[in-house]
Short mmCIF file of C-alpha atoms and ligand atoms in Angstrom, two decimals:
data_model
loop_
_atom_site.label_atom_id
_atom_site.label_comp_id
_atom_site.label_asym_id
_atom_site.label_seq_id
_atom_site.Cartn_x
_atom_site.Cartn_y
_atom_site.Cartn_z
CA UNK A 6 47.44 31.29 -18.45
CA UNK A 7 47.30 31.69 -14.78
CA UNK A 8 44.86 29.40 -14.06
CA UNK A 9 46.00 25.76 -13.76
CA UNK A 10 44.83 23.11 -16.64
CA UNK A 11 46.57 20.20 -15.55
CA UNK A 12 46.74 18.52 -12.26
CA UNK A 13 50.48 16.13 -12.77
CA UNK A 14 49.17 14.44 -16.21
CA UNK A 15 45.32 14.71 -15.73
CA UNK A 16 42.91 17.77 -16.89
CA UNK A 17 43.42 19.38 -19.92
CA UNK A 18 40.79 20.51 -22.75
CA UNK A 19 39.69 17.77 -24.11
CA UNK A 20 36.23 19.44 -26.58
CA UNK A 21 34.91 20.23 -29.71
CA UNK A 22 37.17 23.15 -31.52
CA UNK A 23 34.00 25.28 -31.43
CA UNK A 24 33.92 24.67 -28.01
CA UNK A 25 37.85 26.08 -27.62
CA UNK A 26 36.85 29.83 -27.53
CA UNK A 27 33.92 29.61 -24.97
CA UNK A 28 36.62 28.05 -22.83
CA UNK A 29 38.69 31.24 -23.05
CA UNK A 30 36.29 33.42 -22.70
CA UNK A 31 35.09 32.07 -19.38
CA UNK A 32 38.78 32.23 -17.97
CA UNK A 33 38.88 35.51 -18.91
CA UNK A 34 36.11 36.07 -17.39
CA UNK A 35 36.45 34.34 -14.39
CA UNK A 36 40.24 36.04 -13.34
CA UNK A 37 38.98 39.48 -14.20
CA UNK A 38 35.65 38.83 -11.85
CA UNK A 39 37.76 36.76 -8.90
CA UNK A 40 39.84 39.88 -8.64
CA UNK A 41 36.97 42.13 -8.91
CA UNK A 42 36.32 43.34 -5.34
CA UNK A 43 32.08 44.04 -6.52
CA UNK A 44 31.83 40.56 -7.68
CA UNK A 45 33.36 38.89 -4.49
CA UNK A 46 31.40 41.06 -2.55
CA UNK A 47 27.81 40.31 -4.34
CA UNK A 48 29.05 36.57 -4.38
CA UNK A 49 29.68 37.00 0.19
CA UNK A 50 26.42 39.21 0.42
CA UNK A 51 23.84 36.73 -1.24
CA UNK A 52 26.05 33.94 0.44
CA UNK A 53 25.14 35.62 3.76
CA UNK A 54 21.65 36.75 3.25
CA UNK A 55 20.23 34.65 0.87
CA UNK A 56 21.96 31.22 1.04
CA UNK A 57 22.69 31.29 4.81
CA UNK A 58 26.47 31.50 5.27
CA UNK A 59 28.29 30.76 7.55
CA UNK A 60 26.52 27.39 8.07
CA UNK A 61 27.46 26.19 11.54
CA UNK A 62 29.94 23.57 12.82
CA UNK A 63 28.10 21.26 15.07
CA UNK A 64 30.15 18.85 17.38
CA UNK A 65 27.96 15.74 16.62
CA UNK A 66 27.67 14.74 20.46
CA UNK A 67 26.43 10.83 19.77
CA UNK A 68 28.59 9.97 17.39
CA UNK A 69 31.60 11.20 19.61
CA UNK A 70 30.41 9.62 22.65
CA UNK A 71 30.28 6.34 20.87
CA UNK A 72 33.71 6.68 19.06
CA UNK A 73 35.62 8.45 21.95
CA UNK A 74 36.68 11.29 19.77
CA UNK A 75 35.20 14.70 18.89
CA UNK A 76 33.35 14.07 15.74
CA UNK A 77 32.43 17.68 14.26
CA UNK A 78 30.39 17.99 11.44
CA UNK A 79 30.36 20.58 8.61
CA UNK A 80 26.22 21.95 8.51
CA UNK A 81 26.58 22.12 4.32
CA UNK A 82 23.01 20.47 4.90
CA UNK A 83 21.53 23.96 6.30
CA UNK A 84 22.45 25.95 3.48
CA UNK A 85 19.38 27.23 0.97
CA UNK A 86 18.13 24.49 -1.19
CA UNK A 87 20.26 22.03 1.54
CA UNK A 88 23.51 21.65 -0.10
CA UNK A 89 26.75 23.08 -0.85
CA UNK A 90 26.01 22.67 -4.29
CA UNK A 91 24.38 26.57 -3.94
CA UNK A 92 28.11 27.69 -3.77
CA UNK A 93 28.84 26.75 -6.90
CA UNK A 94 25.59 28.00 -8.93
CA UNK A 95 25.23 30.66 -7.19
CA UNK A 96 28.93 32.00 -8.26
CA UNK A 97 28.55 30.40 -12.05
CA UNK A 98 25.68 32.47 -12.10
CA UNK A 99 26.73 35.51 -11.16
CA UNK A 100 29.50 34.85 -13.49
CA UNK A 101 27.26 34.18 -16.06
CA UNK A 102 25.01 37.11 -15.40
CA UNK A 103 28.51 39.57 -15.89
CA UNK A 104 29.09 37.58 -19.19
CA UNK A 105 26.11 38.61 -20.60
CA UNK A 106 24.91 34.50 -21.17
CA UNK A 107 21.31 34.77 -19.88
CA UNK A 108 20.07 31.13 -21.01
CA UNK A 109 21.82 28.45 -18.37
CA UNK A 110 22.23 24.86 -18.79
CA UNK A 111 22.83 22.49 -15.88
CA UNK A 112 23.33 18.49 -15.51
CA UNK A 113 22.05 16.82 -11.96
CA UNK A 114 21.94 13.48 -10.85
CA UNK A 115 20.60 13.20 -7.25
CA UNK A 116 18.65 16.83 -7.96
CA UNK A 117 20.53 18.55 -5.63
CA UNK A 118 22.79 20.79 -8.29
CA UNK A 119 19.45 20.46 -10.87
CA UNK A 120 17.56 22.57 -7.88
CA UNK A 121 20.66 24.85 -6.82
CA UNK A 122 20.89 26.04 -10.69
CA UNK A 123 17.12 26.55 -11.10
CA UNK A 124 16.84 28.27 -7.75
CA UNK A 125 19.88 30.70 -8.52
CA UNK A 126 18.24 31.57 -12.17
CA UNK A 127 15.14 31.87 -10.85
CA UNK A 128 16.60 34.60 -8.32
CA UNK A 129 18.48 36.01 -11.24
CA UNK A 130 16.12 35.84 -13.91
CA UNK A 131 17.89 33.53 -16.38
CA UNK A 132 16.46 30.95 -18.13
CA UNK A 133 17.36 27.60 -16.77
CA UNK A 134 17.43 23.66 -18.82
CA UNK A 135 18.65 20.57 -16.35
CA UNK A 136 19.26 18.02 -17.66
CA UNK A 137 18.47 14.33 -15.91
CA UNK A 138 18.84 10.90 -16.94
CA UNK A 139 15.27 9.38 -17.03
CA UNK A 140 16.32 6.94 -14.49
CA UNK A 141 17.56 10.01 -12.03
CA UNK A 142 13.81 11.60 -12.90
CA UNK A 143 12.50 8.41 -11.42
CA UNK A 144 14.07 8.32 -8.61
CA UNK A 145 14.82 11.32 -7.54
CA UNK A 146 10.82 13.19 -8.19
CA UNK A 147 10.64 15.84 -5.58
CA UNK A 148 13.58 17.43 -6.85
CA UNK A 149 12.31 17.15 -10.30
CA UNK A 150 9.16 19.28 -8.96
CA UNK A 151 10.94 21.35 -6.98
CA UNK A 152 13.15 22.69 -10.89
CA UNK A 153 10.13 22.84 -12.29
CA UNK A 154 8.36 24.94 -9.36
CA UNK A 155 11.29 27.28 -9.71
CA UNK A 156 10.77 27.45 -13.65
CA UNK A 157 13.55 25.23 -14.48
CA UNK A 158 12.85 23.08 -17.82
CA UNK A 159 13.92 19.77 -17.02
CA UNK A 160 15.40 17.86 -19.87
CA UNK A 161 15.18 13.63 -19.48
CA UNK A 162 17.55 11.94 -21.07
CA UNK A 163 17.20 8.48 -22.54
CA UNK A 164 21.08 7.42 -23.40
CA UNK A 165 22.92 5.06 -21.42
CA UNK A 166 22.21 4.08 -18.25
CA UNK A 167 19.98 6.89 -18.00
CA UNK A 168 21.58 8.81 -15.42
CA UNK A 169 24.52 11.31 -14.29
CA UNK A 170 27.06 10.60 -16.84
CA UNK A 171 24.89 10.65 -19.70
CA UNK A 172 23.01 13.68 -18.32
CA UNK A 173 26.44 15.69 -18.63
CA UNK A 174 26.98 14.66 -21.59
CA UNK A 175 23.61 15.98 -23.64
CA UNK A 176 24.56 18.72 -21.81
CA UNK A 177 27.62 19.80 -23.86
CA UNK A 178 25.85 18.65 -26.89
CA UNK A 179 23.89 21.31 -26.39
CA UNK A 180 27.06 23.58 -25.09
CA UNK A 181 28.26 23.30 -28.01
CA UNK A 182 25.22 23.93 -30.15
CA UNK A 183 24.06 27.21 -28.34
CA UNK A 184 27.43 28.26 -27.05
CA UNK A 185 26.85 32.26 -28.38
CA UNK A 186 24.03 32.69 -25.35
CA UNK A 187 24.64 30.05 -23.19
CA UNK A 188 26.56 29.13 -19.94
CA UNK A 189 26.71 25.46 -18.75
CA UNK A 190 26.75 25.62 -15.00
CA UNK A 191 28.86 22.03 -14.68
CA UNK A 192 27.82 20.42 -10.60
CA UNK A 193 31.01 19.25 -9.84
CA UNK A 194 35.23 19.55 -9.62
CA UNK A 195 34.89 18.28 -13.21
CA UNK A 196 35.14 19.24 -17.08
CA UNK A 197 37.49 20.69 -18.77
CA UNK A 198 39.76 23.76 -17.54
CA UNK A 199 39.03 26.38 -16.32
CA UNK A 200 36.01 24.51 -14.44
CA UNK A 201 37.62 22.46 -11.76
CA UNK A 202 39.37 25.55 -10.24
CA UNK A 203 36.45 27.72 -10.81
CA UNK A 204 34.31 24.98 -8.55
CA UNK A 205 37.28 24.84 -6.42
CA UNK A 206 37.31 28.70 -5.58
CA UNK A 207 33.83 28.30 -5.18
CA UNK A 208 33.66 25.52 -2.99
CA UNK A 209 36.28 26.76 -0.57
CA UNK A 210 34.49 28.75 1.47
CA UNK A 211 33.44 25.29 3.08
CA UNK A 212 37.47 24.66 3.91
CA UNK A 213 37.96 27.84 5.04
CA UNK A 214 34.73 28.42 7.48
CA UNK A 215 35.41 25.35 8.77
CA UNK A 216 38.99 25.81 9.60
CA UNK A 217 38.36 29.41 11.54
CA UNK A 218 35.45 27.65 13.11
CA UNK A 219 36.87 24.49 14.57
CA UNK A 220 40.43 26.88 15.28
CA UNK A 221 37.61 28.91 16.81
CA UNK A 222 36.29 26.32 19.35
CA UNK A 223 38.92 24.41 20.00
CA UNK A 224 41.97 26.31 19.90
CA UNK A 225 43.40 23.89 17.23
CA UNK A 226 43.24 21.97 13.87
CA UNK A 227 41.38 19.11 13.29
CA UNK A 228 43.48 15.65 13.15
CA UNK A 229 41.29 14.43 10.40
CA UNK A 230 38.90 16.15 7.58
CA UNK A 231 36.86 14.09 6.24
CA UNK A 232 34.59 14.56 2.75
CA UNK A 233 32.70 12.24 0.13
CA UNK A 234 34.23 12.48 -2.71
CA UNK A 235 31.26 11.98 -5.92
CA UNK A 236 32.31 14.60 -8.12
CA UNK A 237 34.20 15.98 -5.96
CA UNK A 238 33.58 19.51 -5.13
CA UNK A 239 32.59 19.39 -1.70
CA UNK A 240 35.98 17.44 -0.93
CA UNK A 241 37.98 19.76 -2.67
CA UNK A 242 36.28 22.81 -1.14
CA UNK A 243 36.87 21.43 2.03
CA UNK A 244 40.66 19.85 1.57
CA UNK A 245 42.02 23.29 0.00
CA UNK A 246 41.74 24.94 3.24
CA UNK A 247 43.53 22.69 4.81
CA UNK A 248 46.45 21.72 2.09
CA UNK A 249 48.75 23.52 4.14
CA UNK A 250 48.32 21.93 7.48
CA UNK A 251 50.78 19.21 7.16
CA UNK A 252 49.36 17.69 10.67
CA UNK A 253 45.58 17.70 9.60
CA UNK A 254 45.21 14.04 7.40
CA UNK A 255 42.70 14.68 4.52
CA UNK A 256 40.39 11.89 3.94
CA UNK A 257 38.23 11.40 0.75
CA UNK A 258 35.74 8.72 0.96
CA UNK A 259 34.32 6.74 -2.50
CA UNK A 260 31.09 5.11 -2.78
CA UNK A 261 32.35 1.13 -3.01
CA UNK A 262 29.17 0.09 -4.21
CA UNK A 263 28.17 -3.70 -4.45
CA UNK A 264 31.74 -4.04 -3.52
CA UNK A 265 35.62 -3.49 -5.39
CA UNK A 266 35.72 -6.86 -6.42
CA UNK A 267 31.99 -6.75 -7.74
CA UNK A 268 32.96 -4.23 -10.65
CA UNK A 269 29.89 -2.05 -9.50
CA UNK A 270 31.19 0.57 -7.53
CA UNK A 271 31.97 4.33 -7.62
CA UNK A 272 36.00 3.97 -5.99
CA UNK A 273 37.82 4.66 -9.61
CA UNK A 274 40.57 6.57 -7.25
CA UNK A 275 40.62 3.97 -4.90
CA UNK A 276 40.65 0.94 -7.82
CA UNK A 277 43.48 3.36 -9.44
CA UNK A 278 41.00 3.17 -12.68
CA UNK A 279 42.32 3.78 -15.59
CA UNK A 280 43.65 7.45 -17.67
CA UNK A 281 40.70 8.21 -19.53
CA UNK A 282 39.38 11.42 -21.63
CA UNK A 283 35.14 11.85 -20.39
CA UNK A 284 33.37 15.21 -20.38
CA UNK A 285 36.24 17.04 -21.45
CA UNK A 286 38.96 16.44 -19.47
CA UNK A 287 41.33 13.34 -18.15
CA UNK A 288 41.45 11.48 -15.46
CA UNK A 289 40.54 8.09 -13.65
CA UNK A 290 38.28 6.94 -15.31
CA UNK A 291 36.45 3.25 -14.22
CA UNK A 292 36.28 1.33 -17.64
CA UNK A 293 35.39 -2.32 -18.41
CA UNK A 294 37.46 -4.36 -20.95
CA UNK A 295 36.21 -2.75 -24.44
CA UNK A 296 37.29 0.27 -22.76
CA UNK A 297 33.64 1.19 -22.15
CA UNK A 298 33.17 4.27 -19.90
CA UNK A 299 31.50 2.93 -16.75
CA UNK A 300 32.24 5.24 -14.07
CA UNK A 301 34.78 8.39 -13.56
CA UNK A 302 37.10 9.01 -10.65
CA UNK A 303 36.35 13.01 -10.80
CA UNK A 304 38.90 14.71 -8.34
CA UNK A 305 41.12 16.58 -11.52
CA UNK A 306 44.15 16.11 -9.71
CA UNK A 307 44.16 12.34 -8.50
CA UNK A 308 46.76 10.71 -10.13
CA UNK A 309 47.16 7.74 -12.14
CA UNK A 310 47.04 4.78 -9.06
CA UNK A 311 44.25 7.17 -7.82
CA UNK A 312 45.77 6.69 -4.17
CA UNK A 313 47.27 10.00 -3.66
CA UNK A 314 45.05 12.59 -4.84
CA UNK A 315 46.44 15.83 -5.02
CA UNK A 316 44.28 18.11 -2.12
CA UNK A 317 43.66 20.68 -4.60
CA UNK A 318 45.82 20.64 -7.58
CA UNK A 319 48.54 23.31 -7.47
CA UNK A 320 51.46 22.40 -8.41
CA UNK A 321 53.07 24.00 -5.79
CA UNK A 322 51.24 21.90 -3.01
CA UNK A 323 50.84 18.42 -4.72
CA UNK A 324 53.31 17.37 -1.94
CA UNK A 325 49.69 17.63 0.26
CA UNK A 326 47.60 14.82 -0.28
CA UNK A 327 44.66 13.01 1.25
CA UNK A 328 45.95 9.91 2.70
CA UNK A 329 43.65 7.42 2.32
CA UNK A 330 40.39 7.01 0.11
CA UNK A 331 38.05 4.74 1.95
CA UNK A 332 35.70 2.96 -0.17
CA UNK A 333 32.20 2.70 1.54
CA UNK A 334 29.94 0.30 0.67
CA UNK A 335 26.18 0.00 0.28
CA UNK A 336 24.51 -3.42 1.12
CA UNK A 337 21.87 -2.94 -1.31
CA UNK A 338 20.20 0.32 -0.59
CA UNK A 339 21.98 1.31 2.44
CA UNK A 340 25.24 2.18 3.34
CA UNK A 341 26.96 -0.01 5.60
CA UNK A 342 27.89 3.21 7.98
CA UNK A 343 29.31 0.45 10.53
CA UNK A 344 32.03 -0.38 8.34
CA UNK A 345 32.84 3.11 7.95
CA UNK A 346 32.57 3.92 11.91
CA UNK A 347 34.66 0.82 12.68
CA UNK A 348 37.28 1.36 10.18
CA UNK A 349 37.89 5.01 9.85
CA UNK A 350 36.57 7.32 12.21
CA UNK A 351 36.74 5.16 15.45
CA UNK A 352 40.28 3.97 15.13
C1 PLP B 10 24.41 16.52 -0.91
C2 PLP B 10 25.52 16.07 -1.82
N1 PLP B 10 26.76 15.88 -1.31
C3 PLP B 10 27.76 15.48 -2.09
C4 PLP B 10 27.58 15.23 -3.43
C5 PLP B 10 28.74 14.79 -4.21
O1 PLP B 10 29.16 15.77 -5.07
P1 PLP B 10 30.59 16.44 -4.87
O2 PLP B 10 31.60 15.31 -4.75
O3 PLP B 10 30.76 17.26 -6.10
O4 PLP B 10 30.57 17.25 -3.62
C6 PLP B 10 26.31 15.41 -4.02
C7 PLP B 10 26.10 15.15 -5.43
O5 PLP B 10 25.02 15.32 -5.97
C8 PLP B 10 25.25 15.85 -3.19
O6 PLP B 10 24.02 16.04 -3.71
#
């Protein structure tokens, strides 16, 4: 096993037995087509042409003239579909495609995986099923029309709170019911092994871009790099470019919610929730006193206290980790980006 499963005590395989062998065969698949030069170079081509890479680095010249410092921002935004979450599908796809799986399953929450699987199967040909919590559908409608444009079924489901987490759950349910023809494309850094490094090698082309770009225009690193962590593939894809830079700090910001104290939030790293087994693998996972699931801290490798995430899992660089998690917070609808400014970015 060369790929990593554990990230210090969280990870693992935590699934059905029939799911054990699907599992296997997708890190088998996965080294032999990461070290295929044909497969890296379909992945960079319909990166280029079809999804828009490089996406540009743009030195965000109001918001550094009111901090005082360069603020440069990562363009994930102008990507195909308009967000990194193309990365991702697009190489789970391709993947997929090589494994001979031509009926894909997806999860989505705010749409914007949901539409980067449909659009990648509809450009492949493969059957696509997302499915959304019935609350997400509500909220979140032009996405739901833009899957279904693109030939996507979209699945609602009723469970729960209606959204993200139960959404990924009815998707292994059916995982593990049509595993023989079917690939789940999983959204995030999350699951169990092999997905986390799969979305990891598939999100860093963010990290690295951005590091030859900024190195490019300014003759030198970056003090800070800064990424939302929700999942959190876009962080990771971002920090593992940069693990190695001992004088770049990595930031990872959490959605705080109603507040910490309020219980309602999305910070489980910042909260340090508690060890927890969800969707197949463990980590920090935000639970209320019956030991109720109600939220997951998703970055595989944060540890227990959930203050010192691990940039990218190895092993061999857990001595690199983000410094701080900053919990944001939303007063109801909107986030309070002042706090943030005043806090983190202008200091
Ligand atoms: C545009 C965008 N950014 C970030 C995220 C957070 O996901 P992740 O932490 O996996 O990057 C999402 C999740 O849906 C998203 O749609």
């Amino acid at each position: 096993m060369s790929i990593a499963h554990r990230f210090g005590s969280y990870g693992g395989q935590y699934v059905p037995e029939t799911l054990m062998p699907a599992l296997a065969e997708l890190e088998a698949a996965w080294e032999l087509a990461w070290a295929d030069p044909e497969f890296r170079s379909e992945l960079a081509s319909l990166s280029r042409d079809y999804a828009g890479r490089p996406t540009p680095l743009y030195r965000a010249r109001g918001l550094s003239a009111t901090l005082g410092r360069d603020v440069w921002l990562k363009r994930e935004d102008l990507m195909h579909t308009g967000s990194h979450k193309l990365n991702n599908a697009l190489g789970q796809a391709l993947l997929a495609q090589r494994m001979g799986k031509r009926r894909i399953i997806a999860e989505t929450g705010a749409g914007q995986h949901g539409v980067a699987s449909a659009t990648v199967c509809a450009l492949l040909g493969l059957e696509c099923i997302v499915y959304m919590g019935v609350e997400d559908i509500r909220r979140q409608k032009p996405n739901v029309e833009r899957m279904e444009l693109l030939g996507a079924r979209v699945e609602p489901v009723e469970a729960g709170a209606m959204t993200l987490k139960e959404a990924v759950s009815a998707a292994i349910r059916d995982w593990v019911t049509n595993v023989e023809t079917t690939h789940y494309i999983i959204g995030s850094a999350v699951g169990p092994a092999p997905y986390p490094v799969i979305v990891r090698e598939l999100q860093r082309v963010i990290g690295d871009e951005a590091r030859a770009q900024i190195l490019e225009r300014t003759g030198r690193l970056p003090s800070r790099v800064v990424a939302c962590v929700g999942g959190g593939s876009n962080a990771i894809g971002m920090f593992a470019a940069f693990v190695d830079d001992a004088e770049v700090e990595l930031v990872g910001v959490e959605a705080a919610g109603e507040g910490l104290e309020s219980g309602r939030h999305g910070a489980p790293l910042t909260v340090g929730g508690r060890p927890g087994v969800l969707h197949g693998s463990l980590s920090a996972v935000l639970q209320d006193v019956d030991v109720h699931v109600i939220g997951v801290g998703r970055i595989r490798s944060w540890p227990q206290h959930g203050r010192e995430p691990s940039a990218c899992g190895d092993a061999e660089r857990a001595d690199r980790r983000p410094q701080m998690l900053v919990p944001v917070r939303f007063d109801g609808e909107r986030p309070s980006v002042r706090e943030f400014k005043a806090r983190d970015i202008g200091r």
